Amino acid sequence: MAVQRNMDPKKTPMPVQDPMVRNHNFEEVALGYTYEMAVNEAKRCLHCPKKPCVSACPVAIDIPAFIERVANEDMEGAYEILTASSALPAVCGRVCPQENQCEGKCVRGIKGEPVGIGRLERFVADYHREHSAQTPKMPVSNGHKVAVIGAGPSGLTAAGDLAKMGYKVTVYEALHLAGGVLVYGIPEFRLPKAIVQQEIDNLKAIGVDIETNMVIGKVLTVDELFEMGNDAVYVASGAGLPRFMNIPGESLKGVYSANEYLTRVNLMKAYREGSKTPIKKSKNVAVVGGGNVAMDAARCAKRLGAENVYIVYRRSMEELPARKEEVEHAQEEGIIFKLLNNPVEILGDADGMVCGMKCVEMELGEPDASGRRRPIVKEGSEFVLDVDTVIMSIGTSPNPLIRSTTPGLDTNKHGCIITNGDDGLTTREGVYAGGDAVTGAATVILAMGAGKHAAKAIDEYIKGKQK
Amino acid sequence: MFNIIKKEALNPTVTRMVIAAPLIAKKAEPGQFIIVRAKEDSERIPLTIADYDREAGTVTIIFQIVGAGTMELNTLQEGECVHDFVGPLGRASETEGLKKVAVVGGGVGCAIAYPVAKKLHEQGCEVHTIVGFRNQDLVILEDDFQAVSDKMVMMTDDGSHGEKGLVTQALERLISEGNQYDEVIAIGPLVMMKFVCKVTEKYGIKTIVSMNPIMIDGTGMCGGCRLTVGGETKFACVDGPDFDGHLVDFDEAMHRGTMYRDFEQHAREESCNLLNMEVK
Ligand SMILES: Cc1cc2nc3c(=O)[nH]c(=O)nc-3n(C[C@H](O)[C@H](O)[C@H](O)COP(=O)(O)OP(=O)(O)OC[C@H]3O[C@@H](n4cnc5c(N)ncnc54)[C@H](O)[C@@H]3O)c2cc1C
Ligand SMILES: Cc1cc2nc3c(=O)[nH]c(=O)nc-3n(C[C@H](O)[C@H](O)[C@H](O)COP(=O)(O)OP(=O)(O)OC[C@H]3O[C@@H](n4cnc5c(N)ncnc54)[C@H](O)[C@@H]3O)c2cc1C
Ligand code: SF4
Ligand code: SF4
Ligand code: FES
């Protein structure tokens, strides 16, 4: 069916909660397209024969094909195309850094704004969830068992794919809830936990077992997982170990790692009225770092009632690694960006409470190994930022629990598991790994992509062994 | 689900629970801990594995009712289940090669010290224990310690049981009487451990302490349990909880421990009110 193309240079705007209302609540910020908006936006796609957008999507979703279904109001058809490549479209539509991926290569972006691929993906997934009564079908068993370590996006994706191929999959999760960063890190206002829960329920419906409270390396080792009859193990334990700056004052009361702050808020529900989880009531908060994690921590602090929340980042806006949309949302909500600033010391009062943060101003010099311009300290620029809480958000690395208890599993100097590339095979036979545990902190979609590749490789490995 | 097989009060504020957790019982070693959540929306509470029975598949915990979380845990009865029970976390205490050790326990810290004392005893090490309590009513595990010690000294602050005085006095006495310890293991309140370390430093005796900072995940993910040990940042849940006491920055740890004092006070009062209402 021929569709009337929409030549508006701008994306159909996303309805959002008013910034000054939403910075006091934990409800979702972006409200999602209506049916009409989605169809209207879908008509902006030019169906380019070379599909540059697809090449920039880590899981190669057939973007023009799914968008065409939306334009033709075939939402189920669109959903099928999405789920052929992505296990969690409702999640990726919300949290993918689209501007660097699919939308960054969209032809419509050359003269105007790119097609709102992420927004359409989200719409289709949400529409399916709300309108489809289909219950997932139980696959036929092939008699083989696979164990997955970690119930984040990577582990869940691998588990889903393997279960669909007929494997009996058990996912072992250290925390009391499945979901990984999707539940303990990314806040409710960006990714409602009910959506993650439903994806997990769908996996359970196709026979995936999820065992929480199971710290692998402690309760069971990888060797024991093999002894229990698993033919292969997929390690997707993420990169949760927080880094600190090693500056004076980091042990003062009121200094958090972003993980601790976000875990208290999200996993332990400190954001709810009457929660049993303690969290500091802060007035002035500095969040050190410029990634998604930093934005989330800052926006949580604001929502918990802080008056002034600063993002302290040592480079400029251009280098800020967070998703563009989150930076804009944070700015609208009144987060103050102190760019080209770097902390050198956290100051404490007699009680050991944070009472300020000493910073220096930075300038950008020559590009360094990463290609980004290296920040250099401006002489004599020292000043004290008046804060009572500091949240360190300068990166994480994989925790040592698995590498220290699994003989034959090699890791690099950052503690990341070494694999032979795409299929995730580690230095140990039958053990595959992917997601943040291999790459260090990265993105949801890359973690999912790794899960998909590993599931395929594991299937080939197990089938190969039978011959 | 983790069934509470047995529950008993050791003193008015300390409870012992035996919990069915076969996988954990199989692996548990002295020095390790578990994290328990009493109910669906409870806090995560770290507690030391006070004992385990690999055959019966049970793990024993001993906890002091200090705040809202432990109060809630204490509302559960025999036959009921705790919602979450995860472990064994942390590193096991190193006991290999030790021939003569002084184990110093203070208050509920004795629950943490007992499994190490027991293990040392079982491997043929000479164990001297010094346990301290505020008064007679708070004494726990006296017979248990007696059974695994070659020598035992009971101290109370007010002299209502055993000798009057502090554990550090008893330790100094034993050392000056000529006892040569390979190691001293001190577990109790931070101040107690700090002063035990001051004593042993004088005599150059290696001293291990068990650090119990505030924890959330217990897997090295939040960094909330960090301590400064020998000038380096360590995470108690994965690098500890045992550390070389002469390297630990106790003053910093004491400061960090009071982080949520106001919040806890409030939560505790609320729980008390709830309990009172239930009683009425
Ligand atoms: C606050 C925050 C915001 C983010 N925002 C975005 C965003 O907007 N867009 C985006 O694309 N990415 C974002 N990311 C990054 C993204 O979430 C991660 O890259 C992704 O979750 C990695 O997935 P994973 O499955 O590899 O690991 P994780 O999601 O970390 O999951 C690993 C799981 O393994 C468990 N585990 C660890 N050790 C063990 C063990 N020994 N035994 C059993 N289980 C274990 C952990 O508890 C965890 O549940 C964000 C990250 C954070 C922290
Ligand atoms: C590795 C480890 C082993 C432990 N073993 C035992 C044990 O065998 N028996 C025992 O009685 N207690 C033990 N504790 C201490 C116990 O975890 C705390 O008493 C308990 O968490 C307090 O919870 P609450 O909600 O009842 O009290 P709250 O009202 O929250 O706090 C009361 C006091 O406990 C401290 N505290 C609060 N939360 C924690 C936490 N998550 N971790 C540590 N301290 C905290 C506070 O600083 C405060 O001083 C251990 C702690 C750790 C870290
Ligand atoms: S998964 Fe991410 S990169 Fe791929 S199309 Fe969807 S939003 Fe774009
Ligand atoms: S590049 Fe943009 S316009 Fe072209 S097919 Fe992809 S989404 Fe459509
Ligand atoms: S308890 Fe979170 S890192 Fe130790």
PDB file of N, CA and C in Angstrom, chain A residues 35 90 106 134 206 227 273 313 329 380 461:
ATOM      1  N   TYR A  35      -0.947   6.452  19.111  1.00  0.00           N
ATOM      2  CA  TYR A  35      -1.065   5.681  17.873  1.00  0.00           C
ATOM      3  C   TYR A  35      -0.879   6.609  16.661  1.00  0.00           C
ATOM      4  N   ALA A  90      11.149  -2.996  24.123  1.00  0.00           N
ATOM      5  CA  ALA A  90      10.595  -1.936  24.979  1.00  0.00           C
ATOM      6  C   ALA A  90      11.707  -1.268  25.772  1.00  0.00           C
ATOM      7  N   CYS A 106      20.777   7.870  10.043  1.00  0.00           N
ATOM      8  CA  CYS A 106      19.548   7.995   9.258  1.00  0.00           C
ATOM      9  C   CYS A 106      19.684   9.126   8.239  1.00  0.00           C
ATOM     10  N   GLN A 134      -1.505 -12.820  23.311  1.00  0.00           N
ATOM     11  CA  GLN A 134      -0.743 -14.039  23.047  1.00  0.00           C
ATOM     12  C   GLN A 134       0.085 -14.451  24.250  1.00  0.00           C
ATOM     13  N   ILE A 206       8.416 -19.458  28.906  1.00  0.00           N
ATOM     14  CA  ILE A 206       8.960 -20.427  27.951  1.00  0.00           C
ATOM     15  C   ILE A 206       9.936 -21.386  28.636  1.00  0.00           C
ATOM     16  N   GLU A 227      29.341 -30.028  36.541  1.00  0.00           N
ATOM     17  CA  GLU A 227      29.038 -31.307  37.211  1.00  0.00           C
ATOM     18  C   GLU A 227      27.536 -31.540  37.308  1.00  0.00           C
ATOM     19  N   GLU A 273       7.806   6.557  49.479  1.00  0.00           N
ATOM     20  CA  GLU A 273       7.428   7.095  50.787  1.00  0.00           C
ATOM     21  C   GLU A 273       7.423   5.944  51.798  1.00  0.00           C
ATOM     22  N   TYR A 313      32.159  17.468  35.608  1.00  0.00           N
ATOM     23  CA  TYR A 313      32.768  16.658  34.548  1.00  0.00           C
ATOM     24  C   TYR A 313      34.001  17.370  34.031  1.00  0.00           C
ATOM     25  N   HIS A 329      17.157  16.229  29.198  1.00  0.00           N
ATOM     26  CA  HIS A 329      16.162  16.090  30.268  1.00  0.00           C
ATOM     27  C   HIS A 329      16.724  16.576  31.597  1.00  0.00           C
ATOM     28  N   GLY A 380      46.023  27.790  39.312  1.00  0.00           N
ATOM     29  CA  GLY A 380      45.397  28.727  40.256  1.00  0.00           C
ATOM     30  C   GLY A 380      43.891  28.835  40.174  1.00  0.00           C
ATOM     31  N   TYR A 461      28.109 -25.359  19.369  1.00  0.00           N
ATOM     32  CA  TYR A 461      29.078 -26.128  20.142  1.00  0.00           C
ATOM     33  C   TYR A 461      28.457 -27.421  20.659  1.00  0.00           C
TER      34      TYR A 461
END
